[in-house]
Short mmCIF file of C-alpha atoms (C1' of nucleotides) in Angstrom, two decimals:
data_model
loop_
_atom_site.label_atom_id
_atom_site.label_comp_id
_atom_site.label_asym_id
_atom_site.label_seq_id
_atom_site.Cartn_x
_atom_site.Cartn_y
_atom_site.Cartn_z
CA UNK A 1 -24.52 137.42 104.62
CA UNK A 2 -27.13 136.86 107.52
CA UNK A 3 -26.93 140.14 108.90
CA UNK A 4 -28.45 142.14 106.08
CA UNK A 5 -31.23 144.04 106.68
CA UNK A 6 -34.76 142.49 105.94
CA UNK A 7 -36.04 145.19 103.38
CA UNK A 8 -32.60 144.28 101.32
CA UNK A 9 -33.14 140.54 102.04
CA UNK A 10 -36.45 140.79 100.30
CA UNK A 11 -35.50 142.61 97.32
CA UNK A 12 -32.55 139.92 96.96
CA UNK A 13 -35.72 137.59 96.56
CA UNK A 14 -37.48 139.42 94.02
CA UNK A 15 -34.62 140.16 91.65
CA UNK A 16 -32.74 137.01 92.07
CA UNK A 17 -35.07 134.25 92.86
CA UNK A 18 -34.93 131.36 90.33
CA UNK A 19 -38.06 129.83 91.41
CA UNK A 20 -40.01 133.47 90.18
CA UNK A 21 -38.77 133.59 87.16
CA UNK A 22 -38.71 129.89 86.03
CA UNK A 23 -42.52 129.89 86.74
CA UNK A 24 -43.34 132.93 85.08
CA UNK A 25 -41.54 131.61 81.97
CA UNK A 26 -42.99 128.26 81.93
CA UNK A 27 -46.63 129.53 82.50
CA UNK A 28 -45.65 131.98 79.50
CA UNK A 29 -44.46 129.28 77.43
CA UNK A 30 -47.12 126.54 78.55
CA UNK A 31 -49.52 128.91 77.29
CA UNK A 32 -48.12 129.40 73.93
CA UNK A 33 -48.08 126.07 73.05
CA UNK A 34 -51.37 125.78 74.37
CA UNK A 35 -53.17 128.71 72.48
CA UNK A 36 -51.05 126.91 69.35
CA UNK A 37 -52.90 123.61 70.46
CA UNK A 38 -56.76 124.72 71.43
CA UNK A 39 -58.25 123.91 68.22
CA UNK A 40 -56.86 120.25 68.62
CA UNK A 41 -58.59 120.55 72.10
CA UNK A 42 -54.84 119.34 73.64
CA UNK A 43 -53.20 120.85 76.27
CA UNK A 44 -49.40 121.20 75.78
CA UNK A 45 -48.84 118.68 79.16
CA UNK A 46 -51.34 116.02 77.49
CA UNK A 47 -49.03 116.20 74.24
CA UNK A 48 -46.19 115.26 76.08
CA UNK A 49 -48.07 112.13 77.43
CA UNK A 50 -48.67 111.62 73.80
CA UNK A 51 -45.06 111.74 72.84
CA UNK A 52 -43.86 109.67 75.62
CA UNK A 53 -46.32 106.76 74.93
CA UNK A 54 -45.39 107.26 71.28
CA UNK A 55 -41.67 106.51 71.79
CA UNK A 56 -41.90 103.48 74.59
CA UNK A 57 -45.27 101.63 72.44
CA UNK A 58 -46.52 100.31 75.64
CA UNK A 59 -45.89 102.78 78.53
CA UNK A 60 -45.35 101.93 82.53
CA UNK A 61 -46.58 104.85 84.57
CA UNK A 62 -43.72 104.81 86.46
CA UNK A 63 -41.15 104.81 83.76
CA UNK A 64 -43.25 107.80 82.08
CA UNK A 65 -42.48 109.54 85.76
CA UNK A 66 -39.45 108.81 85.94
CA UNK A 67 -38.48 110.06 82.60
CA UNK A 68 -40.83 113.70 83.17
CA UNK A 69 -39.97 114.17 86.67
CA UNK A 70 -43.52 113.42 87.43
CA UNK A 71 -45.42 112.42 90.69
CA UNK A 72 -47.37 108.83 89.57
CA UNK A 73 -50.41 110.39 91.24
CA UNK A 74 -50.47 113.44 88.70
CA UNK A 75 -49.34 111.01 85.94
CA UNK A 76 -52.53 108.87 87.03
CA UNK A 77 -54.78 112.00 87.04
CA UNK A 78 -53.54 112.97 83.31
CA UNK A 79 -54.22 109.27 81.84
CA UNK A 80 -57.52 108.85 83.01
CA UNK A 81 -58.59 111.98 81.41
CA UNK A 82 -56.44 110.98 78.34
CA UNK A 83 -58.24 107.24 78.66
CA UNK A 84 -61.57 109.04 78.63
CA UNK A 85 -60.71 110.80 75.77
CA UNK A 86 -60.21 107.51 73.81
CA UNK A 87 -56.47 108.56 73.36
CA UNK A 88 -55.03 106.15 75.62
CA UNK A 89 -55.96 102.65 76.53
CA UNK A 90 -54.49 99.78 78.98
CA UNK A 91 -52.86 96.93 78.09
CA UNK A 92 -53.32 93.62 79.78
CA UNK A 93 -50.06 92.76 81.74
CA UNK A 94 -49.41 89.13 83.47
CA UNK A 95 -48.19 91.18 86.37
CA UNK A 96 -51.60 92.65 87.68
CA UNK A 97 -50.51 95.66 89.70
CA UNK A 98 -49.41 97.44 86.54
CA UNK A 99 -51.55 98.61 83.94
CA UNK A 100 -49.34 100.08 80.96
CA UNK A 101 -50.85 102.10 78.72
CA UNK A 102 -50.54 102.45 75.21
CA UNK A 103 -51.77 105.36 72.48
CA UNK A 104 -54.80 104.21 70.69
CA UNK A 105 -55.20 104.67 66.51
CA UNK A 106 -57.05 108.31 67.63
CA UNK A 107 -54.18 108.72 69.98
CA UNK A 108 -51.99 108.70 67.26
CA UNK A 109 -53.79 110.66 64.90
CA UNK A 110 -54.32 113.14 67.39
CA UNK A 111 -50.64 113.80 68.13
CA UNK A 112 -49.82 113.72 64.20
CA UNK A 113 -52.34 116.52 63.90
CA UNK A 114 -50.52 118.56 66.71
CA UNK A 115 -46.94 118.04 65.43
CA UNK A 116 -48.14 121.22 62.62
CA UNK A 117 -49.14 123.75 65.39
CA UNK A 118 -46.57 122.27 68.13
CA UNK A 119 -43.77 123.55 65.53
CA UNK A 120 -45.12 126.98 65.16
CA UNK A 121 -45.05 127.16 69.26
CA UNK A 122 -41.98 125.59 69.64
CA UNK A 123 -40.38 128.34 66.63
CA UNK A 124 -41.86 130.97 68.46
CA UNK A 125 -40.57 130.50 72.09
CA UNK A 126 -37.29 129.73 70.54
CA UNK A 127 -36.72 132.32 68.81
CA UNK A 128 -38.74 135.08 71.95
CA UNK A 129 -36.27 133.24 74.57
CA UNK A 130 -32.88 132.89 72.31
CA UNK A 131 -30.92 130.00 71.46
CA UNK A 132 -29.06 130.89 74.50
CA UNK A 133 -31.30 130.14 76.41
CA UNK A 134 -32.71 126.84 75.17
CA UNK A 135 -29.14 125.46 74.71
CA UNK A 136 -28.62 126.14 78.83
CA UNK A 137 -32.28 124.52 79.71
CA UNK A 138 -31.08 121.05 77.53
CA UNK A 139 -27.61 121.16 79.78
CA UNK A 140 -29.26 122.04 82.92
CA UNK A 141 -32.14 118.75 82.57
CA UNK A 142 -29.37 116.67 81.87
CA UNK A 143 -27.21 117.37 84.81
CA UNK A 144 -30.79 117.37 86.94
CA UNK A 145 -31.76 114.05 85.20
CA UNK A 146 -28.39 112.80 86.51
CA UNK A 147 -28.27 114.60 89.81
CA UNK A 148 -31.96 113.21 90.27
CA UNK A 149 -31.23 109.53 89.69
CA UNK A 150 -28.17 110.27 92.92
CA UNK A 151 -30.98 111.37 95.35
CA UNK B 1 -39.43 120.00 56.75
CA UNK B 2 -42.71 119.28 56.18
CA UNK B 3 -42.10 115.76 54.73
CA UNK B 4 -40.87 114.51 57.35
CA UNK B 5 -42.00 110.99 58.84
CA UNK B 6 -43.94 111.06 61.13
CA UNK B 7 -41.82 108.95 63.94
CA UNK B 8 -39.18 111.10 62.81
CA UNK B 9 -41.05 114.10 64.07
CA UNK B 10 -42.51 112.68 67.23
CA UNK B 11 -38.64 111.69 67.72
CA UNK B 12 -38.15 115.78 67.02
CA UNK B 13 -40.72 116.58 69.96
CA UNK B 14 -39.11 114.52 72.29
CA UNK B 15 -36.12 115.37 72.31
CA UNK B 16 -36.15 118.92 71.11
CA UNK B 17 -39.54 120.57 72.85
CA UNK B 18 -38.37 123.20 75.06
CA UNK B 19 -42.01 123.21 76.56
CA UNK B 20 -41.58 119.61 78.07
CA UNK B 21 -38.00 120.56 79.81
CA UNK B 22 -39.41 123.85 81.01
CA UNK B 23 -41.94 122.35 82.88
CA UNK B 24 -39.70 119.58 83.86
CA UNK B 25 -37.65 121.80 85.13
CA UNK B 26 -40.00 124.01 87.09
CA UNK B 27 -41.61 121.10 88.51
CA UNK B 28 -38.28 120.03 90.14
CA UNK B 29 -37.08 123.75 91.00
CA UNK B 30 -40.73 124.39 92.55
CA UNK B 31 -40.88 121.31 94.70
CA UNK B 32 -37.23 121.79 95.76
CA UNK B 33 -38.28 125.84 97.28
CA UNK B 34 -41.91 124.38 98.52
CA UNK B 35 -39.47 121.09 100.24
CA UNK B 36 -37.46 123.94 102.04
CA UNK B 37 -40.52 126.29 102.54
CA UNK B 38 -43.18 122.96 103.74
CA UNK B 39 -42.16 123.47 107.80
CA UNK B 40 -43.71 126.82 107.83
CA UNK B 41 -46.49 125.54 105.83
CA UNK B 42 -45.79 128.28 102.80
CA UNK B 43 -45.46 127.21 99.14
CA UNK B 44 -43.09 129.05 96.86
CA UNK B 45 -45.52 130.61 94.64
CA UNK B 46 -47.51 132.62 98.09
CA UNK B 47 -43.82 133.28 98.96
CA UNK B 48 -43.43 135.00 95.71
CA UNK B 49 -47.18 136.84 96.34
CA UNK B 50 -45.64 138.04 99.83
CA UNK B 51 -42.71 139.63 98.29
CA UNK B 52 -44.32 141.36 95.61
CA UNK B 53 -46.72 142.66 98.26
CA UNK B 54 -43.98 143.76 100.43
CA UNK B 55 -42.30 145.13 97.50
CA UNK B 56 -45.55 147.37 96.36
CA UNK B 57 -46.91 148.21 99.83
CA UNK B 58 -50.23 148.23 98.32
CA UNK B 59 -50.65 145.72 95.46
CA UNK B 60 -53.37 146.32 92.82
CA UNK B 61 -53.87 142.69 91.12
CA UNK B 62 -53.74 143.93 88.11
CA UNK B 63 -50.02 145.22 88.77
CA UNK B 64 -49.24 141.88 90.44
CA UNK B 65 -50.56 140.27 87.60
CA UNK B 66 -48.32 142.04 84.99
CA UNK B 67 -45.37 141.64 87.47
CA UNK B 68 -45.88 138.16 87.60
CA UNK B 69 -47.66 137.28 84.32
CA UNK B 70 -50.06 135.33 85.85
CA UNK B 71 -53.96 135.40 85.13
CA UNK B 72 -56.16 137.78 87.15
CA UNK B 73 -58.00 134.96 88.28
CA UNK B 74 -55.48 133.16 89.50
CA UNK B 75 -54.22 135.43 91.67
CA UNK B 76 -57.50 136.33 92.91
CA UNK B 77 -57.38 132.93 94.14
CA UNK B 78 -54.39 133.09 95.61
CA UNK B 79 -54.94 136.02 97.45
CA UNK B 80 -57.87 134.72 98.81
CA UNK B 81 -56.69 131.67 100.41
CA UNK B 82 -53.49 134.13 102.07
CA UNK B 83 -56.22 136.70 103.58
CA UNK B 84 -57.96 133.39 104.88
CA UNK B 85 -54.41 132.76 106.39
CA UNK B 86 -54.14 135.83 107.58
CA UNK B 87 -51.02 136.75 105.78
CA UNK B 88 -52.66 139.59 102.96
CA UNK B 89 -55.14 142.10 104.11
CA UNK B 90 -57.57 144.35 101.47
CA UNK B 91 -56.86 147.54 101.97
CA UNK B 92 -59.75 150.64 101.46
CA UNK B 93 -59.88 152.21 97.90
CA UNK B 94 -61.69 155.40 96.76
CA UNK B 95 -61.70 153.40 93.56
CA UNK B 96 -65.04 150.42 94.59
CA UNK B 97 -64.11 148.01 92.16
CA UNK B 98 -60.41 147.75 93.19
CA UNK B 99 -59.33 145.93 95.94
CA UNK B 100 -55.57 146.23 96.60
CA UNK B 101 -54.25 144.45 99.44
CA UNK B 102 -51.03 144.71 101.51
CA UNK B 103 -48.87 142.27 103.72
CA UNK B 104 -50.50 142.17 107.24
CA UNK B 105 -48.01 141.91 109.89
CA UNK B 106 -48.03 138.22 110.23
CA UNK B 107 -47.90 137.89 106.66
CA UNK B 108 -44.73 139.94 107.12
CA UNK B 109 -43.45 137.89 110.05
CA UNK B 110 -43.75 135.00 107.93
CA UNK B 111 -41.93 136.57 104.80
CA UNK B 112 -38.96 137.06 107.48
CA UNK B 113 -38.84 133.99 108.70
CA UNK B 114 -39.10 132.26 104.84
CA UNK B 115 -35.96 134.12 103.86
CA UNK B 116 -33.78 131.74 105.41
CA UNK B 117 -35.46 129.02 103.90
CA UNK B 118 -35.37 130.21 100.25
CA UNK B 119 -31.51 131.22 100.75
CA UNK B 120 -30.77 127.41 101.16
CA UNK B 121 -33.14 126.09 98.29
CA UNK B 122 -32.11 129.09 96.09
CA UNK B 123 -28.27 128.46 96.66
CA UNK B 124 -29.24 124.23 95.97
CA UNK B 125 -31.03 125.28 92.76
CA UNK B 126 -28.39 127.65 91.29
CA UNK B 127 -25.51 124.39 92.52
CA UNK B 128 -27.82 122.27 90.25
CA UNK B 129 -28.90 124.26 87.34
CA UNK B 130 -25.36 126.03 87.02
CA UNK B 131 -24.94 129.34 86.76
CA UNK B 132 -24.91 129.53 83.10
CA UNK B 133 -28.81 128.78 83.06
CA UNK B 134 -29.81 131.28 85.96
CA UNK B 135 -28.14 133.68 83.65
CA UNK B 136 -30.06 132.50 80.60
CA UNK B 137 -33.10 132.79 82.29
CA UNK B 138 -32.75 136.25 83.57
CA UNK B 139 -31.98 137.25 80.50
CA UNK B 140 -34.83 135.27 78.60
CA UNK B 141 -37.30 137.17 81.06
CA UNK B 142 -35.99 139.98 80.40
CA UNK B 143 -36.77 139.50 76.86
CA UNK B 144 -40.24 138.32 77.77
CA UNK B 145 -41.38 140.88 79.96
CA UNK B 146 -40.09 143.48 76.82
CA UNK B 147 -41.91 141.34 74.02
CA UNK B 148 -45.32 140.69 76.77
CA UNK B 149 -45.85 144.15 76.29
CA UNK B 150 -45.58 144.66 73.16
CA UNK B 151 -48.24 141.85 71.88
"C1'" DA C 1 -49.94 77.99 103.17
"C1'" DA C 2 -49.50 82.37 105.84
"C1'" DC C 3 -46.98 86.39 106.71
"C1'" DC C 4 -44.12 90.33 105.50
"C1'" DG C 5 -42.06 93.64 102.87
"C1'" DA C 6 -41.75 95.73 98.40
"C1'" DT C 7 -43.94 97.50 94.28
"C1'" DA C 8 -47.77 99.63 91.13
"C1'" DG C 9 -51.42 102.42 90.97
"C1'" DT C 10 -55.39 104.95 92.87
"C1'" DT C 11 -57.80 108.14 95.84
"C1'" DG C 12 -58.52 112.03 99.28
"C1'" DC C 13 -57.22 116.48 99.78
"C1'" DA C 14 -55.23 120.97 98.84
"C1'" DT C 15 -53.08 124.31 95.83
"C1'" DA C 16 -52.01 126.42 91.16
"C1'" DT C 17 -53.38 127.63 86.77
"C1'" DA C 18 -56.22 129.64 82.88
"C1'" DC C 19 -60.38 130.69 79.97
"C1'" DA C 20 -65.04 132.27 79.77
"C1'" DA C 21 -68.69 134.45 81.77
"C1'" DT C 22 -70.31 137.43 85.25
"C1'" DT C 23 -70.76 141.26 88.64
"C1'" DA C 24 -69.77 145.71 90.15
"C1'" DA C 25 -68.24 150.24 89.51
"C1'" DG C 26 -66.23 153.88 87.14
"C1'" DT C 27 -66.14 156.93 82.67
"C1'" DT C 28 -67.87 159.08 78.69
"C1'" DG C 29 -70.74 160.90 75.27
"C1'" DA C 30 -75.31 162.01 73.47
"C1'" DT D 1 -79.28 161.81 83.05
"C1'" DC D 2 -78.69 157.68 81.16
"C1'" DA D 3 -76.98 154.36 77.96
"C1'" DA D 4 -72.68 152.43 76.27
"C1'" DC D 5 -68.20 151.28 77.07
"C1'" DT D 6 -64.37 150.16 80.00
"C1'" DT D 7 -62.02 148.47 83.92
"C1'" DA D 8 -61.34 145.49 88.30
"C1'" DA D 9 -62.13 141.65 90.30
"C1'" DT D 10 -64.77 137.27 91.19
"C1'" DT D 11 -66.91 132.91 89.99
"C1'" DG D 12 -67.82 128.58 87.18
"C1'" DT D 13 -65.42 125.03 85.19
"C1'" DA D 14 -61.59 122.18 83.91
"C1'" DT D 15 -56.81 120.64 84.00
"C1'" DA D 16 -52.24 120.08 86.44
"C1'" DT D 17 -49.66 119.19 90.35
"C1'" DG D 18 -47.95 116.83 94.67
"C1'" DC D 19 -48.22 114.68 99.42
"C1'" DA D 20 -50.26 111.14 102.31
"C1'" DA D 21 -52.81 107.36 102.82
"C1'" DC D 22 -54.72 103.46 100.81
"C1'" DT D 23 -55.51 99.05 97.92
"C1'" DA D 24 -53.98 95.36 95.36
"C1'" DT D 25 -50.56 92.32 93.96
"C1'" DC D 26 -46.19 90.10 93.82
"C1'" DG D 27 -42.19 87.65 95.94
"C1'" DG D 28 -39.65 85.62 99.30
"C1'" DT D 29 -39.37 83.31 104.09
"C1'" DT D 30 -40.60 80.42 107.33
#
DNA sequence: AACCGATAGTTGCATATACAATTAAGTTGA
DNA sequence: TCAACTTAATTGTATATGCAACTATCGGTT
């Protein structure tokens, strides 16, 4: 295997490489939920912070990495925009490194006005990539989200 | 299903948007090839701009961008900070508003000595994902790159 | 109480990404 | 020929992303 020629080497990486095709396909489907979500003025990646703070009620930013495979510093970027927005806001904490974060009412609303045009997106890329394919992503984030916690 | 609760469908985003595990997973798949790639100071997505450029010989953006369904402008970024590498080189046109470019020969160098790099995140990737996703995904791009062309 | 290590977030910096508007250059039709 | 349209790429602006370095706070030891 290390003695193939470069050209064929380098055609290996464009036909087989996961990384190229796994981008391509999520800046495909990042933008279809995001054309489906421009009126609202939300980005797909913001709605997910929605959901997230949704389901815990008052959010730690490093649980909300944890469970999005998320670097805190990117997670901080995306709050403070979301804070400026009005859709998030802080919640006072005894301990006073952390500052959890909760969805405010317009939060809320927000994300219950998206949950219309996030089901169009999300029947659309289903049915453009197959159930095949959705059924392997769920397996393959659960064997990640395991394998991750190990490392 | 449209009178739904609401909880009940913010449950039904969380745990069923393919958009949030998609770019899950490509954030953990891209930082795994850019952990691999980070000694020779090359991220996975220029690695991906080097081999369609060494695939092409001389790349028109616009081909790259269809290749790669990425925005025009993005690329036109990219390429810009490679040629400031030194890596990409624009190459004369009769054509003055096109300016294709082509791996220079340390951008080529480079591509060679990436290979062995990728081979090792690209076989971790495939151990993690399973093999049942990598072929999901080809075949959902295939799909995609059909169905892009068509809309 | 003072120090030390661990933890929670933020900030500096660089890249990646896309939409909208713009610039430049080619093409076509009156 | 020149105006209108089209095509190729760049530029302005904003968000998303991650690594490294930093700040602030907490907890435990001495």
């Amino acid at each position: 295997m290390g003695a193939e020629p470069m050209q064929a080497m380098i055609d290996k990486v464009a036909s087989e490489c996961v990384a190229v095709r796994l981008r391509m396909l999520n800046r495909i489907v990042t933008n279809i939920y995001d054309d489906a979500l421009r009126s609202l003025d939300l980005k797909v990646s913001q709605m997910n912070i929605l959901v997230a703070a949704a389901k815990m009620g008052t959010a730690r930013h490093v649980e909300v990495c944890e469970h999005l495979h998320l670097d805190v510093s990117t997670l901080s970027r995306n709050v403070e925009r979301m804070k400026a927005r009005g859709w998030l806001e802080v919640v006072p904490d005894e301990d006073g490194r952390s500052q959890p974060f909760r969805l405010t009412p317009p939060g809320r609303k927000l994300l219950e006005k998206a949950i219309p045009a996030w089901s169009e997106a999300q029947q659309q890329v289903k049915k453009v990539l197959g159930e095949g394919f959705v059924v392997q992503l769920n397996q393959a984030m659960k064997r990640v989200s395991q394998g991750a916690a190990a490392s």
